[in-house]
XYZ file of N, CA and C in Angstrom:
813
model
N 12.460 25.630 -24.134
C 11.587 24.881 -25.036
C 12.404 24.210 -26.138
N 13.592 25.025 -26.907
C 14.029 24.356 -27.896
C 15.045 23.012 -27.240
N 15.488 23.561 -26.179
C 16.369 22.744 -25.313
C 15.817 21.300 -25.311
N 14.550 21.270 -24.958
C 13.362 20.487 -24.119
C 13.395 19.495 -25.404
N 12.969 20.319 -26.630
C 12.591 19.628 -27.737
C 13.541 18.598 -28.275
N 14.857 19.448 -28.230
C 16.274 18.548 -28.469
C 15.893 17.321 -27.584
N 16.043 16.971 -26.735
C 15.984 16.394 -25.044
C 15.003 15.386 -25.751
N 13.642 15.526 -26.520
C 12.637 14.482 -26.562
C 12.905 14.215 -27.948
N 13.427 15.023 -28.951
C 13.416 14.548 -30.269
C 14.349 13.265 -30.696
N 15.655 13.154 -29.866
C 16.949 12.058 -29.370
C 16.510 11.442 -28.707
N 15.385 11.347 -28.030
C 15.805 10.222 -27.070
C 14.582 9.267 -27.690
N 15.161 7.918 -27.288
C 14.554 6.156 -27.864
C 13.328 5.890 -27.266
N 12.790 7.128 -26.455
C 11.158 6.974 -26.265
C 10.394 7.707 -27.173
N 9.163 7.803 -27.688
C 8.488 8.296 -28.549
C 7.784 9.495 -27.063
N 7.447 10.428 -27.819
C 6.467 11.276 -26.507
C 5.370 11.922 -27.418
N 4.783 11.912 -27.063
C 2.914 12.386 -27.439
C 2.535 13.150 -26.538
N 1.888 14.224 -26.957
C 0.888 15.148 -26.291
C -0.232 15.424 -26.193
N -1.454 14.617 -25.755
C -3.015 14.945 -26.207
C -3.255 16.011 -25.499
N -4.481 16.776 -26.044
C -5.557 17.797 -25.253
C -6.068 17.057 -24.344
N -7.135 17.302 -24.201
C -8.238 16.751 -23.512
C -9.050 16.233 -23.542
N -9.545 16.298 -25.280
C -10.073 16.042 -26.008
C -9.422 14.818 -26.753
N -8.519 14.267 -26.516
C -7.396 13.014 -27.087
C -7.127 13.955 -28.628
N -6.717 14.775 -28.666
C -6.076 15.229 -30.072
C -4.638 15.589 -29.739
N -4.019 14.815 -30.911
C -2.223 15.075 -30.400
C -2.122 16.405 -30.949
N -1.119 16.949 -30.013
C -0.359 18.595 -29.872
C 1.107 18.643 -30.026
N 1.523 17.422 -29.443
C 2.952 17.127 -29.981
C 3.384 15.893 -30.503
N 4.123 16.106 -31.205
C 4.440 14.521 -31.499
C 6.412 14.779 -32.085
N 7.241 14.029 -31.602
C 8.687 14.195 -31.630
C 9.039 13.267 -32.196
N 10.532 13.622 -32.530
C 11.072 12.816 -33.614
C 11.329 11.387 -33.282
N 11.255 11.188 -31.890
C 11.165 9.708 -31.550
C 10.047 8.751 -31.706
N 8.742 9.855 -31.541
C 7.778 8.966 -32.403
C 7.644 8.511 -33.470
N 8.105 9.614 -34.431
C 8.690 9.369 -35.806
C 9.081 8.047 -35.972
N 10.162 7.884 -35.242
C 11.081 6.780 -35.567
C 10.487 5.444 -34.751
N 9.261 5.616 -34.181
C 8.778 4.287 -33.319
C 7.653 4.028 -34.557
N 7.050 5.166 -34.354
C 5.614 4.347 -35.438
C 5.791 5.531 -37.036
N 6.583 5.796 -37.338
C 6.834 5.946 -38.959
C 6.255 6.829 -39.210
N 5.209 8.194 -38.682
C 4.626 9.131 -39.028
C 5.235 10.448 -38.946
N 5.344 11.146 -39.607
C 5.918 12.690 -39.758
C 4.921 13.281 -38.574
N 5.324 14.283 -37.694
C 4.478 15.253 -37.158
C 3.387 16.038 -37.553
N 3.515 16.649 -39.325
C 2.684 17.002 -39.864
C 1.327 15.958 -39.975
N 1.851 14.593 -39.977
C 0.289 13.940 -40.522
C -0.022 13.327 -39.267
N 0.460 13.903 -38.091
C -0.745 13.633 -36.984
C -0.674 14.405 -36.123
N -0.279 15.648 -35.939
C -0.748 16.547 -35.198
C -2.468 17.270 -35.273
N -2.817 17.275 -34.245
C -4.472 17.575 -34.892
C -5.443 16.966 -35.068
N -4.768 15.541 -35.147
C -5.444 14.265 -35.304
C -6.322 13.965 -33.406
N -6.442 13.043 -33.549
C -7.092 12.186 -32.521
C -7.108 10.443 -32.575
N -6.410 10.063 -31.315
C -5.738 9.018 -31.943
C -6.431 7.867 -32.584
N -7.735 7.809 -32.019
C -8.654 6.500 -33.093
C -8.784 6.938 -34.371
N -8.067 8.171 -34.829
C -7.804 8.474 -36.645
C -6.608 8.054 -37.094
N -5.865 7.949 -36.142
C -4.167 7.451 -37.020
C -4.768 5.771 -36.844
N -5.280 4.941 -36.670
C -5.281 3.654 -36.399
C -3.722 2.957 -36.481
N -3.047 3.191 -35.227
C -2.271 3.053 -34.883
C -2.329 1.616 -33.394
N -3.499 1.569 -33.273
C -4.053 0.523 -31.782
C -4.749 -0.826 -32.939
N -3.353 -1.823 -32.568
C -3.935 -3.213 -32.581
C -5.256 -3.938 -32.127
N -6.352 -4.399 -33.007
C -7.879 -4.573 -33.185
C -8.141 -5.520 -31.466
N -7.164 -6.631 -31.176
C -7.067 -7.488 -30.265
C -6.946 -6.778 -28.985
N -5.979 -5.526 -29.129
C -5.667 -4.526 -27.885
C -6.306 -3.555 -27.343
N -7.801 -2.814 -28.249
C -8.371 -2.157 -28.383
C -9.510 -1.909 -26.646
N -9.582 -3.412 -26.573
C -9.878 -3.274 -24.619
C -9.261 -2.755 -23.990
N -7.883 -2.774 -24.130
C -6.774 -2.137 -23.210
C -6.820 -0.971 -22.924
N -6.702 -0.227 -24.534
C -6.884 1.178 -24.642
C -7.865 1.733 -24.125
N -9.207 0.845 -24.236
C -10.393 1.571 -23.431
C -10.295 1.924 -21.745
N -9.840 0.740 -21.461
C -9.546 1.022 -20.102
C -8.900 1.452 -19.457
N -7.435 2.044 -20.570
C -6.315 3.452 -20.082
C -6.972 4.102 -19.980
N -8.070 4.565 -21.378
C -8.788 6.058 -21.432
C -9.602 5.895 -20.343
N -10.402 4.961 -20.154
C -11.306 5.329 -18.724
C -10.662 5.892 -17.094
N -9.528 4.903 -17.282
C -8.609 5.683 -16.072
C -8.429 6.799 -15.845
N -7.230 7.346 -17.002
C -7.460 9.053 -17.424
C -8.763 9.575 -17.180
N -9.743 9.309 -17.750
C -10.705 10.158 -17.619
C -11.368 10.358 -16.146
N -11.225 9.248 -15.735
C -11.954 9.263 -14.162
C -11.418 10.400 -13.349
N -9.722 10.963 -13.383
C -9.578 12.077 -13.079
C -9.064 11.790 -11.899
N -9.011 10.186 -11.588
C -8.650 9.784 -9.879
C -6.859 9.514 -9.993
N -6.055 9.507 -11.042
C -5.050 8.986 -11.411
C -4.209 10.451 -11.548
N -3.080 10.321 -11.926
C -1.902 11.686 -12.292
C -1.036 10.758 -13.472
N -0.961 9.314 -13.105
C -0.497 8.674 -13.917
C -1.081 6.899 -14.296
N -0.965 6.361 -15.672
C -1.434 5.892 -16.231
C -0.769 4.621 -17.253
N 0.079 3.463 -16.686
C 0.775 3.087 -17.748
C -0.040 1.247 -17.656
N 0.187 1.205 -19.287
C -0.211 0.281 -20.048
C 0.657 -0.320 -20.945
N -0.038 -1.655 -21.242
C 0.767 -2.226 -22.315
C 0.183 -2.724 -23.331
N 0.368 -2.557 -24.586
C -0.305 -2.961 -25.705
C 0.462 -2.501 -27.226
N -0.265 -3.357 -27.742
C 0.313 -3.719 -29.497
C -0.341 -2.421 -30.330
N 0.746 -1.984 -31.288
C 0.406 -1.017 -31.970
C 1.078 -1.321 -33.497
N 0.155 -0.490 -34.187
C 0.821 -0.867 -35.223
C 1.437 0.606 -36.018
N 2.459 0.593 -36.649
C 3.539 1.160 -37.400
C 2.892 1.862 -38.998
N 3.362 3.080 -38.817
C 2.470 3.274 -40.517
C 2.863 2.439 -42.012
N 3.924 1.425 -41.871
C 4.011 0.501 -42.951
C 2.994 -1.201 -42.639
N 2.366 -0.843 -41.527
C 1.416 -1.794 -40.911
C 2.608 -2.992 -40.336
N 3.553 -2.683 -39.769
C 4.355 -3.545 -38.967
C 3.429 -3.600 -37.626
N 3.197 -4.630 -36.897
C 3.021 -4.589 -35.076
C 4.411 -4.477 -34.592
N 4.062 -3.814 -33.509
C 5.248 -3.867 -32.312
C 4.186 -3.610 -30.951
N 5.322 -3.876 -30.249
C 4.640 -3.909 -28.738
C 5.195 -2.782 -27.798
N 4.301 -2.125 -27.271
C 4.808 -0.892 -26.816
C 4.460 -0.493 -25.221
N 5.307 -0.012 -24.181
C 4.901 0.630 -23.021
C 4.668 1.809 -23.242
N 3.439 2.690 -22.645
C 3.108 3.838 -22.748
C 2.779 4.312 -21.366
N 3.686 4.844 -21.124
C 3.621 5.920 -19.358
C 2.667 7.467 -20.190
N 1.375 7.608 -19.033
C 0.778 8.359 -19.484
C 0.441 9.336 -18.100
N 0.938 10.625 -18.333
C 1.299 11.326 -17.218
C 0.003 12.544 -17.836
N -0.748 12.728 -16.274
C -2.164 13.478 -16.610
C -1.694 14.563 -15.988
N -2.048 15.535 -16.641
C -1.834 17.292 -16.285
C -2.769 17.728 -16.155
N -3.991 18.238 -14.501
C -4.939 18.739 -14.390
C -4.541 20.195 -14.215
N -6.017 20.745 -14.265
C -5.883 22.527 -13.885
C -6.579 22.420 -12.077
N -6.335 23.519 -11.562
C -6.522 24.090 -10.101
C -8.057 23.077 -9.765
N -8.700 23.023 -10.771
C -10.150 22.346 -10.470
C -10.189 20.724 -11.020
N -9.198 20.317 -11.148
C -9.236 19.031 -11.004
C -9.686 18.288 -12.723
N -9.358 19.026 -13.672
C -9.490 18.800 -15.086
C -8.713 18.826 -15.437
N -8.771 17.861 -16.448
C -7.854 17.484 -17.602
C -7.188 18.855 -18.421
N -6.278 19.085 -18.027
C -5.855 19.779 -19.574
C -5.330 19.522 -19.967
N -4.241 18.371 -20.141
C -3.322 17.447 -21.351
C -2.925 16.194 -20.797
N -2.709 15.329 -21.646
C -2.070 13.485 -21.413
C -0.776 13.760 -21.969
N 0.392 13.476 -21.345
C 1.963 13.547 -22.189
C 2.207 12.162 -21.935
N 2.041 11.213 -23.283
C 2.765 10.087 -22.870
C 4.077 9.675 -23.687
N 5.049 9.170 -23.146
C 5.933 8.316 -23.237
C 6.241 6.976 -23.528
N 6.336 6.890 -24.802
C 6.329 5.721 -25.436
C 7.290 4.789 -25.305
N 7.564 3.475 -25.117
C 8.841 2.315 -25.167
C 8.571 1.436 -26.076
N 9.375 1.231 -27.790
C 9.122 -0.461 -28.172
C 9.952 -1.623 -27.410
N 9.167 -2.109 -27.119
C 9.341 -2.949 -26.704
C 9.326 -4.522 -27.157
N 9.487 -4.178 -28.381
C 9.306 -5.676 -29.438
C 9.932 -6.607 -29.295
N 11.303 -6.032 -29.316
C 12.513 -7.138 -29.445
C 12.433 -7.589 -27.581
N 12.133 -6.621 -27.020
C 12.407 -7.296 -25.243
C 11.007 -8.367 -25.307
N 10.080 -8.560 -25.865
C 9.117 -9.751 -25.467
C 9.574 -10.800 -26.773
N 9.765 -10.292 -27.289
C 10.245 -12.061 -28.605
C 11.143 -12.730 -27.733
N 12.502 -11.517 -26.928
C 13.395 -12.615 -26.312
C 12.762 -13.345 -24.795
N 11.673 -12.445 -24.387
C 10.956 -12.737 -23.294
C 10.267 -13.990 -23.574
N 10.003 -14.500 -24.905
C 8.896 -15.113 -25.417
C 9.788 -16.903 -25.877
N 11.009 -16.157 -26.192
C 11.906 -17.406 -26.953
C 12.476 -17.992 -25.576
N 12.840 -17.302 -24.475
C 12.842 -18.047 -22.857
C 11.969 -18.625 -22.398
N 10.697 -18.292 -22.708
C 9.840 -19.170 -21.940
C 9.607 -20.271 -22.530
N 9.769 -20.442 -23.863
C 9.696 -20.982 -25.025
C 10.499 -22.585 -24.615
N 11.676 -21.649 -24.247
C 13.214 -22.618 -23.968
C 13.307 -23.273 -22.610
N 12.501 -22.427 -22.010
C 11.883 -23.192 -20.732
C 11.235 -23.771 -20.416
N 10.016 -24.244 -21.380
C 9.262 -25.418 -21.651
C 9.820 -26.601 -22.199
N 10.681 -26.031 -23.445
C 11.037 -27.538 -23.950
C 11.864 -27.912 -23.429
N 12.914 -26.981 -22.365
C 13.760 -27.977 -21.069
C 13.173 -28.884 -20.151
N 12.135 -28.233 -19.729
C 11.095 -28.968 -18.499
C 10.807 -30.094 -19.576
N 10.085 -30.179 -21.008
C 9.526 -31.157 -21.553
C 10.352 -32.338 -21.936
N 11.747 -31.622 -22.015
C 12.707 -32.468 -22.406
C 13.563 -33.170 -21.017
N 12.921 -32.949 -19.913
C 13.445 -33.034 -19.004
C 12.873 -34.454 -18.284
N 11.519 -34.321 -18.876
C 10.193 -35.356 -17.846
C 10.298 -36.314 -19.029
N 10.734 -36.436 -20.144
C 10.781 -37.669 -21.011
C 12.431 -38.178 -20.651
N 13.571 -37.393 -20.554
C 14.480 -37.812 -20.017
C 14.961 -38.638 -18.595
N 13.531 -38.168 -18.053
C 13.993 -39.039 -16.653
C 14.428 -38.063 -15.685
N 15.318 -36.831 -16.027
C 16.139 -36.050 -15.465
C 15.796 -34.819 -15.009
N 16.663 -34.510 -13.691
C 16.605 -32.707 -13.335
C 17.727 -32.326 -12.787
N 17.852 -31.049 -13.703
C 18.995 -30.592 -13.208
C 18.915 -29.660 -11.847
N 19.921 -29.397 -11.149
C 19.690 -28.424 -9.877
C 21.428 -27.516 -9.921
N 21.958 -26.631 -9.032
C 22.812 -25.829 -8.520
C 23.056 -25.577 -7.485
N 23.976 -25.369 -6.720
C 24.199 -25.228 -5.274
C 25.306 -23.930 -5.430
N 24.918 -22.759 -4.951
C 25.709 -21.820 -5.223
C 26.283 -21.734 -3.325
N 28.168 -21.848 -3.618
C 28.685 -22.251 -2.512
C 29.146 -20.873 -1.656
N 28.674 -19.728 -2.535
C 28.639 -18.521 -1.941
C 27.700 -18.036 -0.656
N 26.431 -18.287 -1.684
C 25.620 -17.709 -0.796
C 24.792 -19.102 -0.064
N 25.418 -20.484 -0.907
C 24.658 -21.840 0.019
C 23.073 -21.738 -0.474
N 22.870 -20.821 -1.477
C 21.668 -20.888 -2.419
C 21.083 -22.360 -3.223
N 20.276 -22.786 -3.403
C 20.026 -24.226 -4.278
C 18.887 -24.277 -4.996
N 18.725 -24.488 -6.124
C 17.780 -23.832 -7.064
C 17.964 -25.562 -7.596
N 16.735 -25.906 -7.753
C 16.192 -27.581 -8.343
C 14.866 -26.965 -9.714
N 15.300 -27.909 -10.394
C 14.248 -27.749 -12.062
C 13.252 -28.138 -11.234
N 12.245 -28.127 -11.773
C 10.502 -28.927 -11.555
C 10.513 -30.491 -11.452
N 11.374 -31.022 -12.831
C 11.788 -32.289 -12.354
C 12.486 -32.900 -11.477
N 13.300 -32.265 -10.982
C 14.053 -32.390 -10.171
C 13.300 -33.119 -8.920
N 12.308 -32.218 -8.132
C 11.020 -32.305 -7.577
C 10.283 -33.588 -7.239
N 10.038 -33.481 -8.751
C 9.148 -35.136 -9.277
C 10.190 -36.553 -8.769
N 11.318 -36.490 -9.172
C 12.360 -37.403 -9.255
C 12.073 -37.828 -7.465
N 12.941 -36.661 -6.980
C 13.273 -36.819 -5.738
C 12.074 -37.076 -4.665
N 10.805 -36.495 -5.271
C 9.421 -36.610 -4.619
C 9.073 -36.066 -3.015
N 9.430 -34.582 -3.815
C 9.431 -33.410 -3.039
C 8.177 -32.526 -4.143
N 7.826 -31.719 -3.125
C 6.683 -30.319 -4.040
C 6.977 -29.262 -3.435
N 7.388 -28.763 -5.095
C 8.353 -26.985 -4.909
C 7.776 -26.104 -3.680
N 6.335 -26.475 -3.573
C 5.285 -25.441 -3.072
C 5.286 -25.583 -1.540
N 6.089 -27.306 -1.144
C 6.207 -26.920 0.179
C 7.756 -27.285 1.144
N 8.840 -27.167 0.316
C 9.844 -27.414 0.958
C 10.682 -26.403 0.070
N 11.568 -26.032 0.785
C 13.095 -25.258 0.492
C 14.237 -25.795 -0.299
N 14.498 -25.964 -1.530
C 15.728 -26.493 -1.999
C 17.095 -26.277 -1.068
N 17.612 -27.366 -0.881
C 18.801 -27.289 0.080
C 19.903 -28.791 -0.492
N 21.146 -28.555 0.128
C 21.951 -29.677 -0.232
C 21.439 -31.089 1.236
N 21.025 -30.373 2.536
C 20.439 -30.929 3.558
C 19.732 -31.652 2.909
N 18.130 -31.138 2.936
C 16.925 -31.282 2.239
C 17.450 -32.963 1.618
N 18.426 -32.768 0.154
C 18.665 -33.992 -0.325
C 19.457 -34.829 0.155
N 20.351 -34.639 0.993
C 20.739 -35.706 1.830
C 20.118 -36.394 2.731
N 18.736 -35.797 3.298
C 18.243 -36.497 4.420
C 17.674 -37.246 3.533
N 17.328 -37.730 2.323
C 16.377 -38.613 1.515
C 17.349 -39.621 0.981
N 18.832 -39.657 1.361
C 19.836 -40.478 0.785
C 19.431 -41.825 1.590
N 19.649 -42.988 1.127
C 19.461 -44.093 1.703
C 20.644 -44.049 2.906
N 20.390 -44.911 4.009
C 21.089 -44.564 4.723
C 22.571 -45.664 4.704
N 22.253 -46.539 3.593
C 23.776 -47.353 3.415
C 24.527 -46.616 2.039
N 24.244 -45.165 1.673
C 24.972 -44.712 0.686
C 25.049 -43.519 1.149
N 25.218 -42.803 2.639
C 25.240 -41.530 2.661
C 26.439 -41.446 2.863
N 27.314 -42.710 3.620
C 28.711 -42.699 3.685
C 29.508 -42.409 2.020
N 28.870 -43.174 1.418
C 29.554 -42.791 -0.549
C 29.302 -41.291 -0.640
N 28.061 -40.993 -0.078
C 28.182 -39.620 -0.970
C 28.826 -38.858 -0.455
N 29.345 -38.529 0.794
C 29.930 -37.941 2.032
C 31.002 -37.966 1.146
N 31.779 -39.196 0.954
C 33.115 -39.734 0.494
C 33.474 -38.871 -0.593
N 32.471 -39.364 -1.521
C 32.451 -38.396 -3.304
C 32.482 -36.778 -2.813
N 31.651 -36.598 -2.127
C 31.924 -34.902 -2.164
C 33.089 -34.223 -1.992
N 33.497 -35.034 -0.667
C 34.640 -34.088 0.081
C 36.147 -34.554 -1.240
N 36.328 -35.830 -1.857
C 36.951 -35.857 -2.814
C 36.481 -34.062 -4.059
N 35.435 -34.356 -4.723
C 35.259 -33.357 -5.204
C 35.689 -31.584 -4.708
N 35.238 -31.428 -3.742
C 36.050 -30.497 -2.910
C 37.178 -30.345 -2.990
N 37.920 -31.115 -3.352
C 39.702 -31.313 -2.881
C 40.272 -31.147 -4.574
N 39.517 -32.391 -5.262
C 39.730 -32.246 -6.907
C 39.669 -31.434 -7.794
N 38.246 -31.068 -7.364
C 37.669 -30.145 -8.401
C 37.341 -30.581 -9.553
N 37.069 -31.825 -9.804
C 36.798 -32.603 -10.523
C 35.544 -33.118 -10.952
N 34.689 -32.987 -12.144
C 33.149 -33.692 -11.955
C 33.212 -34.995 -11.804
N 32.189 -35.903 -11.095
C 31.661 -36.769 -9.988
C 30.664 -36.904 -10.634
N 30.633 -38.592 -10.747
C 29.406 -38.922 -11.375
C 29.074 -39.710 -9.885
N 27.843 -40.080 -9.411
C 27.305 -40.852 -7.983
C 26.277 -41.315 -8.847
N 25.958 -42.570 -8.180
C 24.966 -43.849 -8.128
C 24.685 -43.687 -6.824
N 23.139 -43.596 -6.496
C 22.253 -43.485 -5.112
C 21.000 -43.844 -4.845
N 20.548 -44.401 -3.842
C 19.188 -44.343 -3.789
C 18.679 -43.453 -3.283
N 17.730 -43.156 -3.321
C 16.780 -41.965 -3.123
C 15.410 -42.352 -2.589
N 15.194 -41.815 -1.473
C 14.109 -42.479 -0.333
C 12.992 -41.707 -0.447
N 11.916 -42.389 -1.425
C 10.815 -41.626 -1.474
C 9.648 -41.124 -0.721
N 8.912 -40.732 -0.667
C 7.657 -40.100 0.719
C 6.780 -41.702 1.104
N 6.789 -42.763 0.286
C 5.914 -43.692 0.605
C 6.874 -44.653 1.251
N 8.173 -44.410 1.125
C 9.432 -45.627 1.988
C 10.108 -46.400 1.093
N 9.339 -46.187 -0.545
C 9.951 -46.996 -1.594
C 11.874 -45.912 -1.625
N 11.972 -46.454 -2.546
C 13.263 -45.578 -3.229
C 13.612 -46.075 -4.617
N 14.585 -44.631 -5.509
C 14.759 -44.732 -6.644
C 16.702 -44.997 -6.703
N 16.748 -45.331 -7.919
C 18.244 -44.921 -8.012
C 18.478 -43.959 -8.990
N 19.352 -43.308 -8.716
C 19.723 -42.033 -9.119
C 21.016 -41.974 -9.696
N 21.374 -41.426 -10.222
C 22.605 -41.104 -10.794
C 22.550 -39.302 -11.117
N 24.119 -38.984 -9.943
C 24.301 -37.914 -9.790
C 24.876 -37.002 -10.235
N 25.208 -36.015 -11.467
C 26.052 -36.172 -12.380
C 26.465 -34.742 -11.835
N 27.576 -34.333 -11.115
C 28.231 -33.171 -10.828
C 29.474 -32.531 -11.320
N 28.508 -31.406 -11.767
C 30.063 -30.489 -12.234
C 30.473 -29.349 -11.466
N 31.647 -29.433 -10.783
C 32.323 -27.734 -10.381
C 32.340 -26.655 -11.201
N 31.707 -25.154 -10.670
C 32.233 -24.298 -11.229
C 33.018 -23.554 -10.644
N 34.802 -23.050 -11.210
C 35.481 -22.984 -10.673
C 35.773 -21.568 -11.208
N 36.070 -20.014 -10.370
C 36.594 -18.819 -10.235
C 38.185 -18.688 -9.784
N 38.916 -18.147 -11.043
C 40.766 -18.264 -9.782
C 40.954 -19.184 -9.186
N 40.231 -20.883 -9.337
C 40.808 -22.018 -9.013
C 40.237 -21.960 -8.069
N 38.974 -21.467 -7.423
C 38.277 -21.361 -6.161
C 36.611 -21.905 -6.331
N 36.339 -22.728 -6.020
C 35.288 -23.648 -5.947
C 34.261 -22.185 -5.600
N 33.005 -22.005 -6.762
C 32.046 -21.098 -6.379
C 30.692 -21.539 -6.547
N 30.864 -23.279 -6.851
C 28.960 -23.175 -7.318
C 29.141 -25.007 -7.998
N 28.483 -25.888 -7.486
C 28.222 -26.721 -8.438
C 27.015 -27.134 -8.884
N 26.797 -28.002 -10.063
C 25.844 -27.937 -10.829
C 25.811 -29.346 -11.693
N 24.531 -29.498 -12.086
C 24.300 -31.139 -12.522
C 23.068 -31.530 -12.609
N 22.637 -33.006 -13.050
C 21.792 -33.472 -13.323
C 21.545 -34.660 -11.984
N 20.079 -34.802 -11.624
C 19.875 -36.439 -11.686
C 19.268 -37.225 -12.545
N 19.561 -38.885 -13.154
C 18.797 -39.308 -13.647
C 18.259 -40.186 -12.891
N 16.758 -40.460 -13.247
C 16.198 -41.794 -12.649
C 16.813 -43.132 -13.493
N 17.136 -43.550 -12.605
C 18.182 -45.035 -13.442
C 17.420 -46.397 -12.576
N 16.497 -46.420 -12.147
C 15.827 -47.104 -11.379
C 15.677 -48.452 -12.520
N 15.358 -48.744 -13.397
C 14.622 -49.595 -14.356
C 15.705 -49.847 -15.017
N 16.901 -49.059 -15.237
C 18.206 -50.040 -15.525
C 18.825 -50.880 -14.202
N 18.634 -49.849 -13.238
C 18.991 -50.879 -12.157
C 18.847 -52.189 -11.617
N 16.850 -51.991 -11.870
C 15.984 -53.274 -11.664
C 16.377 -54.256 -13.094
N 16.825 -53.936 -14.620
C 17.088 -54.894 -15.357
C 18.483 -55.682 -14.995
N 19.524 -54.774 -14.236
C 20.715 -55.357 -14.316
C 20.722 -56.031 -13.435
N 20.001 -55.961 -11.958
C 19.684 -56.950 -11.206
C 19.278 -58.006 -11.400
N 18.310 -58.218 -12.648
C 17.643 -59.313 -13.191
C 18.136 -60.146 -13.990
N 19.273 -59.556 -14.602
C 20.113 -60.257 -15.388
C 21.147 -60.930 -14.369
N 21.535 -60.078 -13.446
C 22.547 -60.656 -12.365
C 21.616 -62.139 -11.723
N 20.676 -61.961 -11.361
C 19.646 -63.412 -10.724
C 19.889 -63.904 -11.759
N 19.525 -63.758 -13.197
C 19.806 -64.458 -13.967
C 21.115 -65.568 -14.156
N 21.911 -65.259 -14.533
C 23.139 -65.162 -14.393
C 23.083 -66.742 -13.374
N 23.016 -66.175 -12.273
C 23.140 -66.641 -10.689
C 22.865 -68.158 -11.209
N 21.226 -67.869 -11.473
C 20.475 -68.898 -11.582
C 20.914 -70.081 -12.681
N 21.194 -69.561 -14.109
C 22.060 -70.094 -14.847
C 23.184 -70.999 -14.473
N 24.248 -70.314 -13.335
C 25.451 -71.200 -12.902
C 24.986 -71.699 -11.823
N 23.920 -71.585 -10.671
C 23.156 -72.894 -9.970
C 23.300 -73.735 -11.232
N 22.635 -73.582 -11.633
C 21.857 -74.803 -12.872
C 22.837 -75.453 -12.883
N 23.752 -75.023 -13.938
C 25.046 -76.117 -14.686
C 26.185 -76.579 -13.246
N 26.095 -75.883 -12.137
C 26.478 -76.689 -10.725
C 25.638 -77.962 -10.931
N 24.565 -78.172 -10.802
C 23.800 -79.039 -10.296
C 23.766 -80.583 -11.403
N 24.054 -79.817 -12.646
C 23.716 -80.532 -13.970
C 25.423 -81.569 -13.619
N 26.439 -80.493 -13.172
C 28.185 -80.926 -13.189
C 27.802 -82.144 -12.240
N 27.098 -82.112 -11.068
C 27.288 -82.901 -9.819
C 26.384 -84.398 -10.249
N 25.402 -84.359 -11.127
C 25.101 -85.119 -11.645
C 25.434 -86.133 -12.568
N 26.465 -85.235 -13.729
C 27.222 -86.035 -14.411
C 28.413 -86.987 -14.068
C-alpha cells in the first residue's frame, strides 16, 4: 500500500477514487498538482461539490456517469474541460476503471487523470496553421506536394488537387498520376529536367502544361527541391504555381509586338 501510494503520488497522472455513491476516497499527490486541491478538502466530498467540471462539459460528464452506472462497462474514458481550484481551465483525459462485487455492483470508480492542455493548444495552433496554409495557398495560385523516393510515397496539399484538377476522394497521389496529365509536347522537358535533377541534385524550376479533365490545360510552374541524406537523394518536394494568366498576358504582348513590326513593315514598304 505505501509502495502503491509512492507509485501514484509521482506519477504526472492525477488518480481519484469514488465509492459508489461518487464520493472521493482517494485523492494523490498528482491530483494535487493537476487541479490544486489538498486531499484533506476533497476527500468525502462528491464530485458535483468540488465544482471542478466545466459548465459547457457538464453533458459529457453526464454521460460518463450514465455509462458507469449502467454496469455494462469495466471501463470508461472521456474527455472534458475542468477547472483548477485557482479557476484556471485545462483539458483533461480521464480513464475510469469500474470495480464491481461477485453480483455485478459497483463498489468503486478509480480514475486516472491526464492534462492535457498544452497537447490540444499545440493540436489547435496546427490546425490553425493548416488552414491558413490551405488559405494562403488558394489565393496564391499554389500547391505544394512530396515524393518520398524511399517508400515512392506522394502526398499533394488540397490545392494541389484544384490546380491539377484531380479530387483527393478519388485518385491516388503518384509521380505517374501527374505525368499522365503532362501535355504531351512537354513530357520530353520534364523527362529531361528530372533525370538532370537526379544526377545534380540541384532544385529545378519547370514551366508545363497541365491537361485538365475538360481537354483545356494550365501552365504550371514546377518548383523542385531535393532532399538530400549522406549525399543520397531521399525525397523531393515543391510547389506548383498556376502561371496560366501570365502566360496568356505574355503571349499577348508577344502578338502584340508581332503585330506592331507587321505594321511599321508595311508603313517601310510604302514609304
Amino acid at each position: 500500500e505505501e509502495r502503491l501510494k509512492l507509485y501514484m503520488d509521482n506519477s504526472p497522472m492525477a488518480v481519484v477514487e469514488w465509492d459508489s455513491d461518487f464520493t472521493v476516497t482517494r485523492w494523490t499527490g498528482g491530483s494535487e498538482k493537476i487541479f490544486g486541491w489538498k486531499a484533506e478538502e476533497v476527500v468525502g466530498k462528491q464530485l458535483m461539490d468540488l465544482n471542478i467540471t466545466y459548465e459547457q462539459d457538464i453533458p459529457i460528464i453526464q454521460k460518463t456517469w450514465e455509462k458507469i452506472r449502467s454496469g455494462l462497462f469495466t471501463q470508461v474514458i472521456s474527455y472534458n474541460r475542468n477547472y483548477r481550484k485557482d479557476g484556471s481551465i485545462i483539458t483533461c483525459e480521464w480513464y475510469n476503471i469500474i470495480l464491481k462485487d461477485e453480483n455485478g455492483k459497483i463498489q468503486s470508480v478509480l480514475s486516472k487523470i491526464l492534462d492535457i492542455t498544452e497537447r490540444k493548444q499545440i493540436e489547435k495552433k496546427l490546425v490553425e496553421n493548416e488552414s491558413s496554409l490551405r488559405n494562403a495557398q488558394v489565393i496564391a495560385q499554389m500547391g505544394s506536394w512530396e515524393w518520398d523516393m524511399v517508400t515512392q510515397k506522394t502526398k499533394w496539399s488540397d490545392n494541389y488537387y484544384t490546380i491539377s484538377g484531380f479530387k483527393s476522394t478519388e485518385v491516388e497521389p503518384s509521380f505517374e498520376l501527374f505525368r499522365s496529365r503532362i501535355h504531351p509536347g512537354d513530357i520530353h522537358f520534364l523527362d529531361e529536367r528530372l533525370d538532370n535533377l537526379m544526377k545534380e541534385k540541384k532544385p529545378q524550376i519547370l514551366e508545363l502544361r497541365l491537361i485538365q479533365p475538360d481537354g483545356t490545360f494550365k501552365w504550371i510552374q514546377n518548383n523542385v527541391s531535393p532532399i538530400l541524406e549522406d549525399d543520397k537523394l531521399v525525397k523531393l518536394e515543391g510547389v506548383i504555381i498556376d502561371i496560366t494568366k501570365r502566360k496568356q498576358s505574355e503571349l499577348e504582348l508577344l502578338l502584340a509586338k508581332e503585330k506592331a513590326e507587321e505594321s511599321d513593315r508595311l508603313k517601310s514598304a510604302f514609304l
